[in-house]
């Protein structure tokens, strides 16, 4: 077995990425403090051809050298937009018939493995602050919540890790 060289990976150019059909998932980051987390989410979004990222509240925006450290250029490929108010973003997406789900631990949350994806439907996923999670008002206007089951002693995951887990799961359910 031989490790592949970067030149053998046949990655898309920026132009080809922008012209590619996108996975019908939108990521909403609300009040994310860590610039490294933001960059990591961009990189995950690039890997799975995510349609768009909304950056809300105190979430920093590109260009930013700290975001770039982990995004590694993904801020140039993934479409993104900044809005101060996450509630407005969620409301507007729902008006477009996009199903919006908060990724949070709440009463009656759907465990990720039990979340059913409808074909030909677009989903938006809300990820909240590293300490406080998704804003309660945002949760209340979402179509539902998805929870990542956790079996250990900790009760939370890093935002970038959570995004990777949920996006990978939905990507598989949409495409396979």
CSV table of C-alpha atoms in Angstrom, one decimal:
chain,number,residue,atom,x,y,z
A,1,UNK,CA,0.0,0.0,0.0
A,2,UNK,CA,1.4,3.4,-0.9
A,3,UNK,CA,0.3,6.8,0.3
A,4,UNK,CA,-1.0,9.0,-2.6
A,5,UNK,CA,0.7,12.2,-3.5
A,6,UNK,CA,-1.5,15.4,-3.6
A,7,UNK,CA,-1.1,15.5,-7.4
A,8,UNK,CA,-2.8,12.0,-7.6
A,9,UNK,CA,-5.9,13.1,-5.7
A,10,UNK,CA,-7.6,14.7,-8.7
A,11,UNK,CA,-9.1,17.5,-6.6
A,12,UNK,CA,-11.4,20.1,-8.2
A,13,UNK,CA,-10.2,23.5,-9.1
A,14,UNK,CA,-11.9,26.5,-7.5
A,15,UNK,CA,-13.8,27.1,-10.8
A,16,UNK,CA,-14.9,23.4,-11.0
A,17,UNK,CA,-16.0,23.5,-7.4
A,18,UNK,CA,-18.1,26.6,-7.9
A,19,UNK,CA,-19.8,25.0,-11.0
A,20,UNK,CA,-20.4,21.6,-9.3
A,21,UNK,CA,-23.8,20.5,-8.1
A,22,UNK,CA,-23.9,21.1,-4.4
A,23,UNK,CA,-25.1,18.9,-1.5
A,24,UNK,CA,-28.4,20.4,-0.4
A,25,UNK,CA,-27.1,21.3,3.1
A,26,UNK,CA,-26.7,24.8,4.5
A,27,UNK,CA,-24.6,25.3,7.6
A,28,UNK,CA,-25.5,28.1,10.0
A,29,UNK,CA,-22.8,29.1,12.6
A,30,UNK,CA,-24.1,31.3,15.4
A,31,UNK,CA,-21.9,33.1,17.8
A,32,UNK,CA,-18.9,30.8,17.3
A,33,UNK,CA,-15.9,32.2,19.2
A,34,UNK,CA,-13.0,30.1,17.8
A,35,UNK,CA,-11.5,31.1,14.5
A,36,UNK,CA,-10.0,27.6,14.2
A,37,UNK,CA,-13.5,26.1,14.5
A,38,UNK,CA,-14.8,28.4,11.8
A,39,UNK,CA,-12.0,27.5,9.5
A,40,UNK,CA,-12.5,23.8,10.2
A,41,UNK,CA,-16.2,24.1,9.3
A,42,UNK,CA,-15.3,25.7,6.0
A,43,UNK,CA,-12.9,22.8,5.3
A,44,UNK,CA,-15.7,20.3,6.0
A,45,UNK,CA,-18.1,22.2,3.9
A,46,UNK,CA,-15.6,22.2,1.0
A,47,UNK,CA,-15.0,18.4,1.4
A,48,UNK,CA,-18.8,17.6,1.1
A,49,UNK,CA,-19.7,20.3,-1.5
A,50,UNK,CA,-22.0,22.1,1.0
A,51,UNK,CA,-24.2,24.7,-0.6
A,52,UNK,CA,-23.5,27.6,1.7
A,53,UNK,CA,-22.5,28.7,5.2
A,54,UNK,CA,-24.2,31.5,7.1
A,55,UNK,CA,-22.0,33.2,9.7
A,56,UNK,CA,-24.1,34.9,12.4
A,57,UNK,CA,-23.6,37.0,15.5
A,58,UNK,CA,-20.1,37.2,16.8
A,59,UNK,CA,-18.8,34.6,14.4
A,60,UNK,CA,-15.8,36.0,12.6
A,61,UNK,CA,-15.7,36.3,8.8
A,62,UNK,CA,-13.1,35.8,6.1
A,63,UNK,CA,-10.6,37.0,5.2
A,64,UNK,CA,-8.9,36.3,8.5
A,65,UNK,CA,-5.5,34.7,8.9
A,66,UNK,CA,-6.6,32.6,11.9
A,67,UNK,CA,-9.6,31.2,9.9
A,68,UNK,CA,-7.3,30.6,7.0
A,69,UNK,CA,-5.0,28.4,9.1
A,70,UNK,CA,-7.6,25.7,9.3
A,71,UNK,CA,-9.7,26.5,6.3
A,72,UNK,CA,-6.7,26.1,4.0
A,73,UNK,CA,-8.4,28.0,1.1
A,74,UNK,CA,-11.9,26.7,1.6
A,75,UNK,CA,-13.2,30.2,2.2
A,76,UNK,CA,-12.4,30.8,-1.5
A,77,UNK,CA,-14.6,27.8,-2.6
A,78,UNK,CA,-17.6,27.6,-0.2
A,79,UNK,CA,-20.2,30.3,-0.6
A,80,UNK,CA,-20.8,32.2,2.6
A,81,UNK,CA,-22.7,35.2,3.9
A,82,UNK,CA,-22.7,37.1,7.1
A,83,UNK,CA,-25.9,38.1,9.0
A,84,UNK,CA,-26.0,39.6,12.5
A,85,UNK,CA,-29.3,38.0,13.4
A,86,UNK,CA,-29.6,34.2,13.3
A,87,UNK,CA,-33.4,34.4,13.8
A,88,UNK,CA,-33.7,36.3,10.6
A,89,UNK,CA,-31.6,33.8,8.7
A,90,UNK,CA,-33.6,30.9,10.0
A,91,UNK,CA,-36.9,32.6,9.2
A,92,UNK,CA,-35.8,33.5,5.7
A,93,UNK,CA,-34.7,29.9,5.0
A,94,UNK,CA,-38.0,28.5,6.3
A,95,UNK,CA,-39.8,30.9,3.9
A,96,UNK,CA,-37.9,29.1,1.1
A,97,UNK,CA,-39.2,25.7,2.3
A,98,UNK,CA,-35.8,24.7,3.7
A,99,UNK,CA,-36.0,22.5,6.7
A,100,UNK,CA,-34.0,24.0,9.6
A,101,UNK,CA,-32.7,21.8,12.4
A,102,UNK,CA,-30.7,22.9,15.4
A,103,UNK,CA,-27.9,20.6,16.5
A,104,UNK,CA,-28.5,20.6,20.2
A,105,UNK,CA,-29.4,18.5,23.3
A,106,UNK,CA,-33.0,19.3,24.0
A,107,UNK,CA,-36.2,17.6,25.1
A,108,UNK,CA,-37.5,15.4,22.3
A,109,UNK,CA,-34.5,15.8,20.0
A,110,UNK,CA,-34.1,13.3,17.3
A,111,UNK,CA,-30.9,11.2,17.6
A,112,UNK,CA,-28.8,11.6,14.6
A,113,UNK,CA,-29.0,7.9,13.6
A,114,UNK,CA,-32.8,8.1,13.7
A,115,UNK,CA,-33.0,11.3,11.6
A,116,UNK,CA,-34.7,10.6,8.3
A,117,UNK,CA,-33.6,12.6,5.2
A,118,UNK,CA,-36.2,13.2,2.5
A,119,UNK,CA,-34.9,13.0,-1.1
A,120,UNK,CA,-35.0,16.3,-3.0
A,121,UNK,CA,-35.3,18.4,0.2
A,122,UNK,CA,-32.8,21.0,1.4
A,123,UNK,CA,-31.6,21.1,5.0
A,124,UNK,CA,-30.1,23.9,7.1
A,125,UNK,CA,-28.2,23.0,10.3
A,126,UNK,CA,-27.7,25.4,13.1
A,127,UNK,CA,-24.6,25.1,15.3
A,128,UNK,CA,-24.2,27.4,18.3
A,129,UNK,CA,-21.7,28.9,20.6
A,130,UNK,CA,-19.0,26.6,22.1
A,131,UNK,CA,-20.1,27.2,25.7
A,132,UNK,CA,-23.9,28.1,25.5
A,133,UNK,CA,-24.9,26.1,22.4
A,134,UNK,CA,-27.7,27.1,20.1
A,135,UNK,CA,-29.7,30.1,21.2
A,136,UNK,CA,-33.1,29.1,22.8
A,137,UNK,CA,-35.0,31.5,20.5
A,138,UNK,CA,-33.4,29.9,17.5
A,139,UNK,CA,-34.3,26.4,18.7
A,140,UNK,CA,-37.9,27.5,19.1
A,141,UNK,CA,-38.3,28.5,15.5
A,142,UNK,CA,-36.4,25.6,14.0
A,143,UNK,CA,-38.3,22.7,12.5
A,144,UNK,CA,-36.7,20.4,15.0
A,145,UNK,CA,-33.4,19.4,16.7
A,146,UNK,CA,-30.9,16.7,16.1
A,147,UNK,CA,-28.7,15.3,18.9
A,148,UNK,CA,-25.5,13.4,18.5
A,149,UNK,CA,-25.6,10.5,20.9
A,150,UNK,CA,-22.7,10.5,23.4
A,151,UNK,CA,-21.9,7.6,25.7
A,152,UNK,CA,-18.9,8.9,27.7
A,153,UNK,CA,-18.5,11.2,30.6
A,154,UNK,CA,-18.5,14.4,28.6
A,155,UNK,CA,-21.7,16.0,27.4
A,156,UNK,CA,-20.5,18.0,24.4
A,157,UNK,CA,-18.3,17.8,21.4
A,158,UNK,CA,-16.2,20.5,19.7
A,159,UNK,CA,-18.3,22.5,17.2
A,160,UNK,CA,-16.0,21.5,14.3
A,161,UNK,CA,-16.2,17.8,15.3
A,162,UNK,CA,-20.0,18.1,15.6
A,163,UNK,CA,-20.3,19.7,12.2
A,164,UNK,CA,-18.2,16.9,10.6
A,165,UNK,CA,-20.2,14.2,12.2
A,166,UNK,CA,-23.6,15.6,11.3
A,167,UNK,CA,-22.6,16.7,7.8
A,168,UNK,CA,-21.1,13.2,7.0
A,169,UNK,CA,-24.2,11.4,8.3
A,170,UNK,CA,-26.6,13.6,6.2
A,171,UNK,CA,-24.3,13.5,3.2
A,172,UNK,CA,-24.5,9.6,3.3
A,173,UNK,CA,-28.2,9.6,3.8
A,174,UNK,CA,-28.7,12.0,0.9
A,175,UNK,CA,-26.4,10.3,-1.6
A,176,UNK,CA,-26.5,6.6,-0.8
